[in-house]
PDB file of C-alpha atoms and ligand atoms in Angstrom:
ATOM      1  CA  MET B   1      37.547  44.541-109.946  1.00 87.00           C
ATOM      2  CA  PRO B   2      37.295  43.357-106.767  1.00 95.00           C
ATOM      3  CA  PHE B   3      37.886  39.636-105.145  1.00 97.00           C
ATOM      4  CA  PRO B   4      38.358  37.097-106.431  1.00 96.00           C
ATOM      5  CA  THR B   5      39.424  38.712-109.700  1.00 97.00           C
ATOM      6  CA  THR B   6      41.890  41.075-107.626  1.00 97.00           C
ATOM      7  CA  ARG B   7      44.421  39.052-105.804  1.00 97.00           C
ATOM      8  CA  LEU B   8      46.928  41.384-104.140  1.00 97.00           C
ATOM      9  CA  ARG B   9      48.859  38.381-103.126  1.00 97.00           C
ATOM     10  CA  ARG B  10      49.530  37.565-106.544  1.00 97.00           C
ATOM     11  CA  MET B  11      52.528  40.133-106.435  1.00 97.00           C
ATOM     12  CA  ARG B  12      53.623  38.542-102.782  1.00 97.00           C
ATOM     13  CA  GLN B  13      54.374  35.307-104.085  1.00 97.00           C
ATOM     14  CA  SER B  14      58.373  34.964-104.818  1.00 98.00           C
ATOM     15  CA  GLU B  15      61.061  37.450-103.453  1.00 97.00           C
ATOM     16  CA  PRO B  16      61.964  38.201-107.199  1.00 98.00           C
ATOM     17  CA  LEU B  17      57.879  39.209-107.678  1.00 97.00           C
ATOM     18  CA  ARG B  18      58.089  41.398-104.593  1.00 98.00           C
ATOM     19  CA  ALA B  19      61.403  43.183-105.478  1.00 97.00           C
ATOM     20  CA  LEU B  20      59.969  43.964-108.612  1.00 98.00           C
ATOM     21  CA  VAL B  21      57.280  45.760-107.297  1.00 97.00           C
ATOM     22  CA  ARG B  22      58.899  47.185-104.098  1.00 98.00           C
ATOM     23  CA  GLU B  23      58.287  51.302-104.103  1.00 98.00           C
ATOM     24  CA  THR B  24      61.106  51.995-101.609  1.00 98.00           C
ATOM     25  CA  HIS B  25      64.724  51.239-101.901  1.00 98.00           C
ATOM     26  CA  LEU B  26      67.728  52.229 -99.719  1.00 98.00           C
ATOM     27  CA  ILE B  27      71.317  52.778-100.539  1.00 98.00           C
ATOM     28  CA  PRO B  28      74.320  53.137 -98.548  1.00 98.00           C
ATOM     29  CA  THR B  29      74.642  56.843-100.134  1.00 98.00           C
ATOM     30  CA  ASN B  30      71.107  57.990 -98.121  1.00 97.00           C
ATOM     31  CA  PHE B  31      72.954  57.499 -94.906  1.00 98.00           C
ATOM     32  CA  ILE B  32      75.082  59.900 -92.469  1.00 98.00           C
ATOM     33  CA  TYR B  33      76.933  58.412 -89.893  1.00 98.00           C
ATOM     34  CA  PRO B  34      77.510  60.637 -87.110  1.00 98.00           C
ATOM     35  CA  LEU B  35      80.631  60.758 -84.859  1.00 98.00           C
ATOM     36  CA  PHE B  36      81.351  62.255 -81.411  1.00 97.00           C
ATOM     37  CA  VAL B  37      85.047  63.463 -81.816  1.00 98.00           C
ATOM     38  CA  CYS B  38      86.905  63.615 -78.564  1.00 97.00           C
ATOM     39  CA  PRO B  39      90.688  64.769 -77.070  1.00 97.00           C
ATOM     40  CA  GLY B  40      93.350  62.487 -76.863  1.00 97.00           C
ATOM     41  CA  GLU B  41      94.841  59.768 -79.388  1.00 97.00           C
ATOM     42  CA  HIS B  42      93.682  56.578 -79.725  1.00 98.00           C
ATOM     43  CA  VAL B  43      90.447  56.996 -77.597  1.00 98.00           C
ATOM     44  CA  ARG B  44      87.345  54.681 -78.042  1.00 98.00           C
ATOM     45  CA  LYS B  45      85.204  54.982 -75.627  1.00 97.00           C
ATOM     46  CA  GLU B  46      81.792  53.409 -75.491  1.00 96.00           C
ATOM     47  CA  ILE B  47      78.508  55.492 -74.976  1.00 95.00           C
ATOM     48  CA  SER B  48      76.629  53.153 -72.146  1.00 93.00           C
ATOM     49  CA  SER B  49      73.295  53.900 -73.150  1.00 94.00           C
ATOM     50  CA  MET B  50      74.384  53.901 -77.340  1.00 96.00           C
ATOM     51  CA  PRO B  51      76.006  50.467 -77.389  1.00 95.00           C
ATOM     52  CA  GLY B  52      78.155  50.310 -80.693  1.00 96.00           C
ATOM     53  CA  VAL B  53      78.780  54.341 -80.864  1.00 97.00           C
ATOM     54  CA  PHE B  54      81.678  55.512 -79.249  1.00 97.00           C
ATOM     55  CA  ASN B  55      83.433  58.841 -77.964  1.00 97.00           C
ATOM     56  CA  ILE B  56      86.458  58.904 -80.301  1.00 98.00           C
ATOM     57  CA  SER B  57      90.118  61.249 -81.037  1.00 98.00           C
ATOM     58  CA  VAL B  58      90.695  62.764 -84.315  1.00 98.00           C
ATOM     59  CA  ASP B  59      92.938  59.532 -85.597  1.00 98.00           C
ATOM     60  CA  GLU B  60      90.262  57.267 -84.847  1.00 98.00           C
ATOM     61  CA  ALA B  61      87.755  59.621 -86.595  1.00 98.00           C
ATOM     62  CA  VAL B  62      89.997  59.286 -89.650  1.00 98.00           C
ATOM     63  CA  LYS B  63      89.736  55.425 -89.552  1.00 98.00           C
ATOM     64  CA  GLU B  64      85.989  56.432 -89.273  1.00 98.00           C
ATOM     65  CA  ALA B  65      85.778  58.319 -91.988  1.00 98.00           C
ATOM     66  CA  ARG B  66      87.886  56.034 -94.287  1.00 98.00           C
ATOM     67  CA  GLU B  67      85.307  53.016 -93.204  1.00 98.00           C
ATOM     68  CA  ALA B  68      82.260  55.464 -93.985  1.00 98.00           C
ATOM     69  CA  LYS B  69      83.902  55.987 -97.469  1.00 98.00           C
ATOM     70  CA  SER B  70      84.649  52.549 -98.389  1.00 98.00           C
ATOM     71  CA  LEU B  71      81.236  51.281 -97.376  1.00 98.00           C
ATOM     72  CA  GLY B  72      79.891  53.871 -99.933  1.00 98.00           C
ATOM     73  CA  LEU B  73      77.998  55.791 -97.258  1.00 98.00           C
ATOM     74  CA  GLY B  74      76.431  59.467 -98.218  1.00 98.00           C
ATOM     75  CA  GLY B  75      78.967  61.275 -95.698  1.00 98.00           C
ATOM     76  CA  ILE B  76      79.726  61.470 -91.855  1.00 98.00           C
ATOM     77  CA  ILE B  77      78.690  64.491 -89.597  1.00 98.00           C
ATOM     78  CA  LEU B  78      80.809  65.462 -86.930  1.00 98.00           C
ATOM     79  CA  PHE B  79      80.286  66.812 -83.279  1.00 98.00           C
ATOM     80  CA  GLY B  80      82.581  67.887 -80.634  1.00 97.00           C
ATOM     81  CA  LEU B  81      83.385  67.222 -77.332  1.00 96.00           C
ATOM     82  CA  PRO B  82      85.598  70.050 -76.234  1.00 96.00           C
ATOM     83  CA  GLU B  83      88.781  69.805 -73.437  1.00 94.00           C
ATOM     84  CA  LYS B  84      87.475  72.864 -71.867  1.00 95.00           C
ATOM     85  CA  LYS B  85      83.397  74.713 -71.755  1.00 96.00           C
ATOM     86  CA  ASP B  86      82.759  78.197 -70.560  1.00 95.00           C
ATOM     87  CA  GLU B  87      80.180  80.744 -71.033  1.00 93.00           C
ATOM     88  CA  SER B  88      81.010  81.887 -74.711  1.00 92.00           C
ATOM     89  CA  ALA B  89      81.286  78.151 -76.531  1.00 96.00           C
ATOM     90  CA  THR B  90      85.175  79.377 -77.879  1.00 97.00           C
ATOM     91  CA  GLY B  91      85.854  75.499 -78.285  1.00 97.00           C
ATOM     92  CA  ALA B  92      82.755  75.696 -81.393  1.00 97.00           C
ATOM     93  CA  TRP B  93      84.525  78.460 -82.978  1.00 97.00           C
ATOM     94  CA  ALA B  94      88.174  78.099 -82.210  1.00 97.00           C
ATOM     95  CA  ASP B  95      90.681  77.148 -85.177  1.00 96.00           C
ATOM     96  CA  ASP B  96      92.109  74.566 -83.409  1.00 97.00           C
ATOM     97  CA  GLY B  97      88.887  73.251 -81.769  1.00 98.00           C
ATOM     98  CA  ILE B  98      88.046  69.481 -81.910  1.00 98.00           C
ATOM     99  CA  VAL B  99      85.948  69.599 -84.833  1.00 98.00           C
ATOM    100  CA  GLN B 100      88.151  71.840 -86.942  1.00 98.00           C
ATOM    101  CA  ARG B 101      90.698  69.684 -85.956  1.00 98.00           C
ATOM    102  CA  ALA B 102      89.189  66.603 -87.080  1.00 98.00           C
ATOM    103  CA  THR B 103      87.977  67.991 -90.564  1.00 98.00           C
ATOM    104  CA  ARG B 104      91.646  68.791 -91.268  1.00 98.00           C
ATOM    105  CA  ALA B 105      93.153  65.262 -90.539  1.00 98.00           C
ATOM    106  CA  ILE B 106      89.873  63.609 -92.019  1.00 98.00           C
ATOM    107  CA  LYS B 107      89.905  65.830 -95.422  1.00 98.00           C
ATOM    108  CA  LYS B 108      93.777  65.272 -95.716  1.00 98.00           C
ATOM    109  CA  GLU B 109      93.670  61.593 -95.135  1.00 97.00           C
ATOM    110  CA  VAL B 110      90.435  60.697 -96.909  1.00 97.00           C
ATOM    111  CA  ARG B 111      89.461  62.005-100.534  1.00 91.00           C
ATOM    112  CA  ASP B 112      85.883  62.757-101.528  1.00 95.00           C
ATOM    113  CA  LEU B 113      83.809  61.976 -98.706  1.00 98.00           C
ATOM    114  CA  VAL B 114      80.870  64.801 -97.648  1.00 98.00           C
ATOM    115  CA  VAL B 115      82.015  65.607 -94.019  1.00 98.00           C
ATOM    116  CA  ILE B 116      79.031  67.659 -92.531  1.00 98.00           C
ATOM    117  CA  GLY B 117      79.673  70.007 -89.392  1.00 98.00           C
ATOM    118  CA  ASP B 118      77.040  70.304 -86.656  1.00 98.00           C
ATOM    119  CA  VAL B 119      77.120  73.982 -85.785  1.00 98.00           C
ATOM    120  CA  CYS B 120      75.593  74.326 -81.911  1.00 96.00           C
ATOM    121  CA  LEU B 121      76.896  75.856 -78.768  1.00 96.00           C
ATOM    122  CA  CYS B 122      75.391  73.309 -76.343  1.00 94.00           C
ATOM    123  CA  GLU B 123      78.651  71.188 -76.548  1.00 95.00           C
ATOM    124  CA  TYR B 124      80.788  73.862 -75.727  1.00 96.00           C
ATOM    125  CA  MET B 125      78.911  76.001 -73.130  1.00 96.00           C
ATOM    126  CA  SER B 126      79.783  75.360 -69.535  1.00 95.00           C
ATOM    127  CA  HIS B 127      75.682  75.448 -68.893  1.00 93.00           C
ATOM    128  CA  GLY B 128      74.741  72.981 -71.659  1.00 93.00           C
ATOM    129  CA  HIS B 129      72.277  75.581 -73.612  1.00 94.00           C
ATOM    130  CA  CYS B 130      72.697  76.303 -77.751  1.00 95.00           C
ATOM    131  CA  GLY B 131      72.969  79.493 -77.159  1.00 95.00           C
ATOM    132  CA  ILE B 132      74.310  82.492 -74.685  1.00 95.00           C
ATOM    133  CA  VAL B 133      72.492  82.776 -71.810  1.00 95.00           C
ATOM    134  CA  GLU B 134      71.545  85.939 -69.764  1.00 94.00           C
ATOM    135  CA  LYS B 135      70.438  85.100 -65.615  1.00 90.00           C
ATOM    136  CA  ARG B 136      68.454  87.541 -64.033  1.00 87.00           C
ATOM    137  CA  GLY B 137      68.149  86.003 -60.527  1.00 85.00           C
ATOM    138  CA  ARG B 138      66.515  82.883 -60.429  1.00 84.00           C
ATOM    139  CA  ASP B 139      65.113  82.998 -64.076  1.00 89.00           C
ATOM    140  CA  TYR B 140      67.411  83.325 -67.093  1.00 91.00           C
ATOM    141  CA  GLU B 141      66.958  83.555 -71.350  1.00 93.00           C
ATOM    142  CA  ILE B 142      68.527  82.139 -74.203  1.00 95.00           C
ATOM    143  CA  LEU B 143      69.410  85.470 -75.972  1.00 96.00           C
ATOM    144  CA  ASN B 144      68.719  84.600 -79.917  1.00 97.00           C
ATOM    145  CA  ASP B 145      70.463  87.362 -81.570  1.00 97.00           C
ATOM    146  CA  ALA B 146      73.398  87.549 -79.687  1.00 96.00           C
ATOM    147  CA  THR B 147      73.921  83.750 -80.463  1.00 97.00           C
ATOM    148  CA  LEU B 148      73.678  84.106 -84.020  1.00 98.00           C
ATOM    149  CA  GLU B 149      76.829  86.129 -83.932  1.00 97.00           C
ATOM    150  CA  ILE B 150      78.683  82.940 -82.327  1.00 98.00           C
ATOM    151  CA  LEU B 151      77.257  80.556 -84.532  1.00 98.00           C
ATOM    152  CA  ALA B 152      77.962  82.540 -87.640  1.00 98.00           C
ATOM    153  CA  LYS B 153      81.171  82.588 -86.240  1.00 98.00           C
ATOM    154  CA  THR B 154      81.493  78.499 -86.029  1.00 98.00           C
ATOM    155  CA  ALA B 155      80.341  77.956 -89.227  1.00 98.00           C
ATOM    156  CA  VAL B 156      82.992  79.964 -90.956  1.00 98.00           C
ATOM    157  CA  SER B 157      85.583  78.366 -88.826  1.00 98.00           C
ATOM    158  CA  GLN B 158      84.680  74.815 -89.690  1.00 98.00           C
ATOM    159  CA  ALA B 159      84.367  75.827 -93.813  1.00 98.00           C
ATOM    160  CA  LYS B 160      87.732  77.094 -93.286  1.00 98.00           C
ATOM    161  CA  ALA B 161      89.109  73.808 -92.054  1.00 98.00           C
ATOM    162  CA  GLY B 162      87.337  72.392 -94.751  1.00 98.00           C
ATOM    163  CA  MET B 163      84.125  71.445 -93.817  1.00 98.00           C
ATOM    164  CA  GLY B 164      81.581  70.414 -96.678  1.00 98.00           C
ATOM    165  CA  ILE B 165      78.547  71.124 -95.473  1.00 98.00           C
ATOM    166  CA  ILE B 166      77.189  73.284 -92.499  1.00 98.00           C
ATOM    167  CA  ALA B 167      74.445  71.632 -90.678  1.00 98.00           C
ATOM    168  CA  PRO B 168      72.984  74.322 -87.503  1.00 98.00           C
ATOM    169  CA  SER B 169      71.129  72.455 -84.730  1.00 97.00           C
ATOM    170  CA  ASP B 170      70.480  75.257 -82.557  1.00 96.00           C
ATOM    171  CA  MET B 171      66.666  76.418 -83.326  1.00 96.00           C
ATOM    172  CA  MET B 172      67.528  80.175 -82.784  1.00 97.00           C
ATOM    173  CA  ASP B 173      65.576  82.265 -85.038  1.00 98.00           C
ATOM    174  CA  GLY B 174      67.543  83.673 -88.203  1.00 98.00           C
ATOM    175  CA  ARG B 175      70.593  81.383 -87.839  1.00 98.00           C
ATOM    176  CA  VAL B 176      70.709  80.381 -91.413  1.00 98.00           C
ATOM    177  CA  ALA B 177      70.576  83.924 -92.760  1.00 98.00           C
ATOM    178  CA  ALA B 178      73.050  84.905 -90.363  1.00 98.00           C
ATOM    179  CA  ILE B 179      75.167  81.776 -91.284  1.00 98.00           C
ATOM    180  CA  ARG B 180      74.831  82.302 -94.840  1.00 98.00           C
ATOM    181  CA  LYS B 181      76.181  85.957 -94.771  1.00 98.00           C
ATOM    182  CA  GLY B 182      78.865  84.599 -92.338  1.00 98.00           C
ATOM    183  CA  LEU B 183      79.915  82.182 -94.662  1.00 98.00           C
ATOM    184  CA  ASP B 184      79.676  84.328 -98.124  1.00 98.00           C
ATOM    185  CA  LEU B 185      81.764  87.336 -96.504  1.00 98.00           C
ATOM    186  CA  ALA B 186      84.569  85.018 -95.740  1.00 98.00           C
ATOM    187  CA  GLY B 187      84.423  83.863 -99.485  1.00 98.00           C
ATOM    188  CA  PHE B 188      82.556  80.587 -98.855  1.00 98.00           C
ATOM    189  CA  THR B 189      79.861  81.050-101.078  1.00 98.00           C
ATOM    190  CA  ASN B 190      79.697  77.235-102.203  1.00 98.00           C
ATOM    191  CA  THR B 191      79.266  75.831 -98.949  1.00 98.00           C
ATOM    192  CA  PRO B 192      75.961  74.559 -98.630  1.00 98.00           C
ATOM    193  CA  ILE B 193      73.762  74.485 -95.199  1.00 98.00           C
ATOM    194  CA  LEU B 194      71.884  71.649 -94.140  1.00 98.00           C
ATOM    195  CA  SER B 195      69.457  73.242 -91.888  1.00 98.00           C
ATOM    196  CA  TYR B 196      67.997  71.296 -89.092  1.00 98.00           C
ATOM    197  CA  ALA B 197      64.718  73.077 -89.835  1.00 97.00           C
ATOM    198  CA  ALA B 198      62.228  71.052 -87.640  1.00 98.00           C
ATOM    199  CA  LYS B 199      63.793  70.267 -84.515  1.00 98.00           C
ATOM    200  CA  PHE B 200      61.364  69.354 -82.050  1.00 98.00           C
ATOM    201  CA  ALA B 201      62.373  68.862 -77.723  1.00 97.00           C
ATOM    202  CA  SER B 202      62.023  65.589 -77.730  1.00 96.00           C
ATOM    203  CA  GLY B 203      62.767  62.817 -74.900  1.00 95.00           C
ATOM    204  CA  PHE B 204      64.473  60.526 -77.611  1.00 96.00           C
ATOM    205  CA  TYR B 205      67.793  63.093 -77.251  1.00 95.00           C
ATOM    206  CA  GLY B 206      68.398  61.402 -73.729  1.00 92.00           C
ATOM    207  CA  PRO B 207      71.506  59.218 -74.890  1.00 93.00           C
ATOM    208  CA  PHE B 208      72.818  62.106 -77.319  1.00 90.00           C
ATOM    209  CA  ARG B 209      73.489  64.264 -74.273  1.00 88.00           C
ATOM    210  CA  GLU B 210      75.765  61.295 -72.491  1.00 85.00           C
ATOM    211  CA  ALA B 211      77.564  61.070 -76.020  1.00 86.00           C
ATOM    212  CA  ALA B 212      78.220  64.527 -76.790  1.00 86.00           C
ATOM    213  CA  ASP B 213      78.203  65.467 -72.862  1.00 86.00           C
ATOM    214  CA  SER B 214      75.715  68.487 -73.447  1.00 87.00           C
ATOM    215  CA  ALA B 215      72.848  68.105 -71.283  1.00 89.00           C
ATOM    216  CA  PRO B 216      71.549  71.387 -70.049  1.00 90.00           C
ATOM    217  CA  GLN B 217      72.705  72.206 -66.273  1.00 89.00           C
ATOM    218  CA  PHE B 218      69.440  74.304 -65.495  1.00 89.00           C
ATOM    219  CA  GLY B 219      65.824  74.097 -67.138  1.00 89.00           C
ATOM    220  CA  ASP B 220      65.283  72.695 -70.769  1.00 90.00           C
ATOM    221  CA  ARG B 221      65.193  73.561 -74.452  1.00 93.00           C
ATOM    222  CA  ARG B 222      61.762  73.894 -74.733  1.00 93.00           C
ATOM    223  CA  SER B 223      62.154  77.574 -75.575  1.00 93.00           C
ATOM    224  CA  TYR B 224      64.000  77.529 -78.908  1.00 94.00           C
ATOM    225  CA  GLN B 225      63.268  73.334 -79.614  1.00 96.00           C
ATOM    226  CA  MET B 226      59.614  72.726 -81.321  1.00 97.00           C
ATOM    227  CA  ASP B 227      56.657  71.760 -79.334  1.00 97.00           C
ATOM    228  CA  GLY B 228      56.129  68.263 -80.820  1.00 97.00           C
ATOM    229  CA  ALA B 229      52.653  68.595 -81.161  1.00 98.00           C
ATOM    230  CA  ASN B 230      52.867  71.205 -83.838  1.00 98.00           C
ATOM    231  CA  LEU B 231      53.016  70.318 -87.546  1.00 98.00           C
ATOM    232  CA  HIS B 232      51.935  73.396 -88.936  1.00 98.00           C
ATOM    233  CA  GLU B 233      54.427  75.555 -87.189  1.00 98.00           C
ATOM    234  CA  ALA B 234      57.043  72.740 -88.387  1.00 98.00           C
ATOM    235  CA  MET B 235      56.330  73.794 -91.812  1.00 98.00           C
ATOM    236  CA  ARG B 236      56.954  77.293 -90.873  1.00 98.00           C
ATOM    237  CA  GLU B 237      60.267  76.583 -89.635  1.00 98.00           C
ATOM    238  CA  ILE B 238      61.240  75.034 -92.633  1.00 98.00           C
ATOM    239  CA  GLU B 239      59.681  77.648 -94.856  1.00 98.00           C
ATOM    240  CA  SER B 240      61.732  80.409 -93.105  1.00 98.00           C
ATOM    241  CA  ASP B 241      64.891  78.201 -93.390  1.00 98.00           C
ATOM    242  CA  ILE B 242      64.549  78.256 -96.620  1.00 98.00           C
ATOM    243  CA  GLU B 243      63.889  81.785 -97.480  1.00 98.00           C
ATOM    244  CA  GLU B 244      67.040  82.531 -95.256  1.00 98.00           C
ATOM    245  CA  GLY B 245      69.054  80.321 -97.696  1.00 98.00           C
ATOM    246  CA  ALA B 246      68.948  76.547 -96.623  1.00 98.00           C
ATOM    247  CA  ASP B 247      70.390  74.216 -99.130  1.00 98.00           C
ATOM    248  CA  MET B 248      68.844  71.257 -97.788  1.00 98.00           C
ATOM    249  CA  ILE B 249      66.602  70.823 -94.643  1.00 98.00           C
ATOM    250  CA  MET B 250      66.189  68.241 -91.641  1.00 98.00           C
ATOM    251  CA  VAL B 251      63.334  66.552 -89.721  1.00 98.00           C
ATOM    252  CA  LYS B 252      64.269  65.701 -86.136  1.00 98.00           C
ATOM    253  CA  PRO B 253      63.759  63.188 -84.628  1.00 98.00           C
ATOM    254  CA  ALA B 254      62.705  60.686 -87.411  1.00 98.00           C
ATOM    255  CA  MET B 255      60.329  57.857 -86.132  1.00 98.00           C
ATOM    256  CA  PRO B 256      57.525  59.863 -83.943  1.00 98.00           C
ATOM    257  CA  TYR B 257      57.633  62.580 -86.564  1.00 98.00           C
ATOM    258  CA  LEU B 258      57.106  60.962 -89.894  1.00 98.00           C
ATOM    259  CA  ASP B 259      54.065  62.647 -90.617  1.00 98.00           C
ATOM    260  CA  VAL B 260      56.038  65.639 -90.460  1.00 98.00           C
ATOM    261  CA  ILE B 261      58.368  64.344 -92.898  1.00 98.00           C
ATOM    262  CA  SER B 262      55.642  63.399 -95.197  1.00 98.00           C
ATOM    263  CA  GLU B 263      54.224  66.551 -95.243  1.00 98.00           C
ATOM    264  CA  ALA B 264      57.682  68.275 -95.841  1.00 98.00           C
ATOM    265  CA  ARG B 265      58.204  66.031 -98.748  1.00 98.00           C
ATOM    266  CA  ARG B 266      54.960  67.130 -99.837  1.00 98.00           C
ATOM    267  CA  ARG B 267      55.404  71.106 -99.335  1.00 98.00           C
ATOM    268  CA  PHE B 268      59.252  71.262-100.305  1.00 98.00           C
ATOM    269  CA  ASP B 269      61.334  70.578-103.469  1.00 98.00           C
ATOM    270  CA  LEU B 270      64.885  70.782-101.312  1.00 98.00           C
ATOM    271  CA  PRO B 271      66.448  67.840-100.360  1.00 98.00           C
ATOM    272  CA  LEU B 272      65.426  66.217 -97.208  1.00 98.00           C
ATOM    273  CA  ALA B 273      66.762  64.923 -94.291  1.00 98.00           C
ATOM    274  CA  ALA B 274      65.758  62.813 -91.297  1.00 98.00           C
ATOM    275  CA  TYR B 275      67.742  62.008 -88.063  1.00 98.00           C
ATOM    276  CA  GLN B 276      67.015  58.640 -86.626  1.00 98.00           C
ATOM    277  CA  VAL B 277      68.279  59.845 -82.915  1.00 98.00           C
ATOM    278  CA  SER B 278      70.136  58.526 -80.096  1.00 97.00           C
ATOM    279  CA  GLY B 279      66.647  57.558 -78.550  1.00 97.00           C
ATOM    280  CA  GLU B 280      65.759  55.454 -81.538  1.00 98.00           C
ATOM    281  CA  TYR B 281      68.861  53.921 -81.785  1.00 98.00           C
ATOM    282  CA  ALA B 282      69.037  52.902 -77.937  1.00 97.00           C
ATOM    283  CA  MET B 283      65.552  51.785 -77.817  1.00 97.00           C
ATOM    284  CA  LEU B 284      66.017  49.373 -80.962  1.00 98.00           C
ATOM    285  CA  GLN B 285      69.332  48.129 -79.310  1.00 97.00           C
ATOM    286  CA  ALA B 286      68.085  47.550 -76.039  1.00 97.00           C
ATOM    287  CA  ALA B 287      65.441  44.739 -77.750  1.00 98.00           C
ATOM    288  CA  ILE B 288      67.668  43.811 -80.041  1.00 98.00           C
ATOM    289  CA  ARG B 289      70.388  42.976 -77.064  1.00 97.00           C
ATOM    290  CA  ASN B 290      67.827  41.271 -75.401  1.00 98.00           C
ATOM    291  CA  GLY B 291      66.998  38.935 -78.301  1.00 98.00           C
ATOM    292  CA  TRP B 292      63.196  40.926 -78.600  1.00 98.00           C
ATOM    293  CA  LEU B 293      63.661  41.644 -82.016  1.00 98.00           C
ATOM    294  CA  ASP B 294      65.410  40.834 -85.107  1.00 98.00           C
ATOM    295  CA  ARG B 295      68.593  43.000 -85.082  1.00 98.00           C
ATOM    296  CA  ASP B 296      68.671  43.318 -89.372  1.00 98.00           C
ATOM    297  CA  ARG B 297      65.132  43.210 -89.884  1.00 98.00           C
ATOM    298  CA  VAL B 298      64.425  46.198 -87.507  1.00 98.00           C
ATOM    299  CA  ILE B 299      67.627  48.399 -88.784  1.00 98.00           C
ATOM    300  CA  LEU B 300      66.311  48.169 -92.564  1.00 98.00           C
ATOM    301  CA  GLU B 301      62.486  48.379 -91.675  1.00 98.00           C
ATOM    302  CA  SER B 302      63.045  51.216 -89.186  1.00 98.00           C
ATOM    303  CA  LEU B 303      65.375  53.035 -92.083  1.00 98.00           C
ATOM    304  CA  THR B 304      62.813  51.950 -94.895  1.00 98.00           C
ATOM    305  CA  SER B 305      59.982  53.819 -93.066  1.00 98.00           C
ATOM    306  CA  ILE B 306      61.832  56.955 -92.969  1.00 98.00           C
ATOM    307  CA  ARG B 307      62.661  56.809 -96.559  1.00 98.00           C
ATOM    308  CA  ARG B 308      59.344  55.477 -97.742  1.00 98.00           C
ATOM    309  CA  ALA B 309      58.436  58.877 -95.419  1.00 98.00           C
ATOM    310  CA  GLY B 310      60.150  61.099 -97.892  1.00 98.00           C
ATOM    311  CA  ALA B 311      63.532  61.607 -96.129  1.00 98.00           C
ATOM    312  CA  GLN B 312      66.359  61.060 -99.019  1.00 98.00           C
ATOM    313  CA  ILE B 313      69.008  61.513 -96.770  1.00 98.00           C
ATOM    314  CA  ILE B 314      69.130  59.708 -93.258  1.00 98.00           C
ATOM    315  CA  LEU B 315      71.386  60.595 -90.473  1.00 98.00           C
ATOM    316  CA  THR B 316      71.607  57.691 -88.209  1.00 98.00           C
ATOM    317  CA  TYR B 317      73.872  55.303 -85.934  1.00 98.00           C
ATOM    318  CA  PHE B 318      73.058  52.040 -88.108  1.00 98.00           C
ATOM    319  CA  ALA B 319      74.775  53.699 -91.190  1.00 98.00           C
ATOM    320  CA  LYS B 320      77.545  51.256 -91.126  1.00 98.00           C
ATOM    321  CA  ASP B 321      75.338  48.034 -90.063  1.00 98.00           C
ATOM    322  CA  ALA B 322      72.676  48.931 -92.431  1.00 98.00           C
ATOM    323  CA  ALA B 323      75.222  49.622 -95.688  1.00 98.00           C
ATOM    324  CA  ARG B 324      76.742  46.281 -94.669  1.00 98.00           C
ATOM    325  CA  LEU B 325      73.302  44.402 -95.039  1.00 98.00           C
ATOM    326  CA  LEU B 326      72.626  46.029 -98.246  1.00 97.00           C
ATOM    327  CA  SER B 327      75.422  44.857 -99.909  1.00 93.00           C
TER     328      SER B 327
HETATM  329 ZN1   ZN R   1      72.583  72.449 -79.110  1.00 71.65          ZN
END
């Protein structure tokens, strides 16, 4: 029956009616809060392009973890800023690496909080690439298979420190299988893998590189991260990570790739995550701070769009703000 019998506005007349027919709901357990852990004590250094996000020392990370738990967040994800960088990413897999130390401290102080470890090498490599670099004159190559070994070693050292979930973000081929094998051999058969399965080479990562001090010193990441134009290839990436043993999959970034999230949700039955990345956060914060956008509304609207597209887990720098808005 068309208009005037059908009037869609009938169900929008009041907030109780709108709430009754609302299709998408956000809850704090949807959100994962990213932390950038650095050496030192009582360090809280704001990242200039990400107001409200900080480089924090281990003691401060414990406080953040406690807060994340009290707000009912789904968990936290740790990124590390090591004291020293080198060409074999020693800081990534060392037993006393920054992420390993933070994990131990958090696990000791905060019970029952999901702690996810980002596994990549770029923050720990002097050249800032996500894998081992072989230079030949002016050319260079990011070595895939040699990198797998270090990634597996990193995952095992994080698991040893008590990491709850291992999340590889490097985009090397075969890394999920290598990490699964490494974890199983070391006795961590129950440690799940959340794979950054479809990670696109994106301009929206800019502020993160300041936060994690991980900008490549030469070239870019297009030889391993995905071309932003490719939806079908993204499905192949996800499929191969699932075959290699991923327990959960992720699409990154979120907002410019909502169609990829939606297609992944339609095709695959694994828990699906999406990362609302630093550039998405910075862009909204800039407009909020200028008074151009309504803070509370755009935080929840942006997260709802990602949830509606099909991601049930959202990595977001707004995690704490959103949880407060929802309470
Ligand atoms: Zn990386």
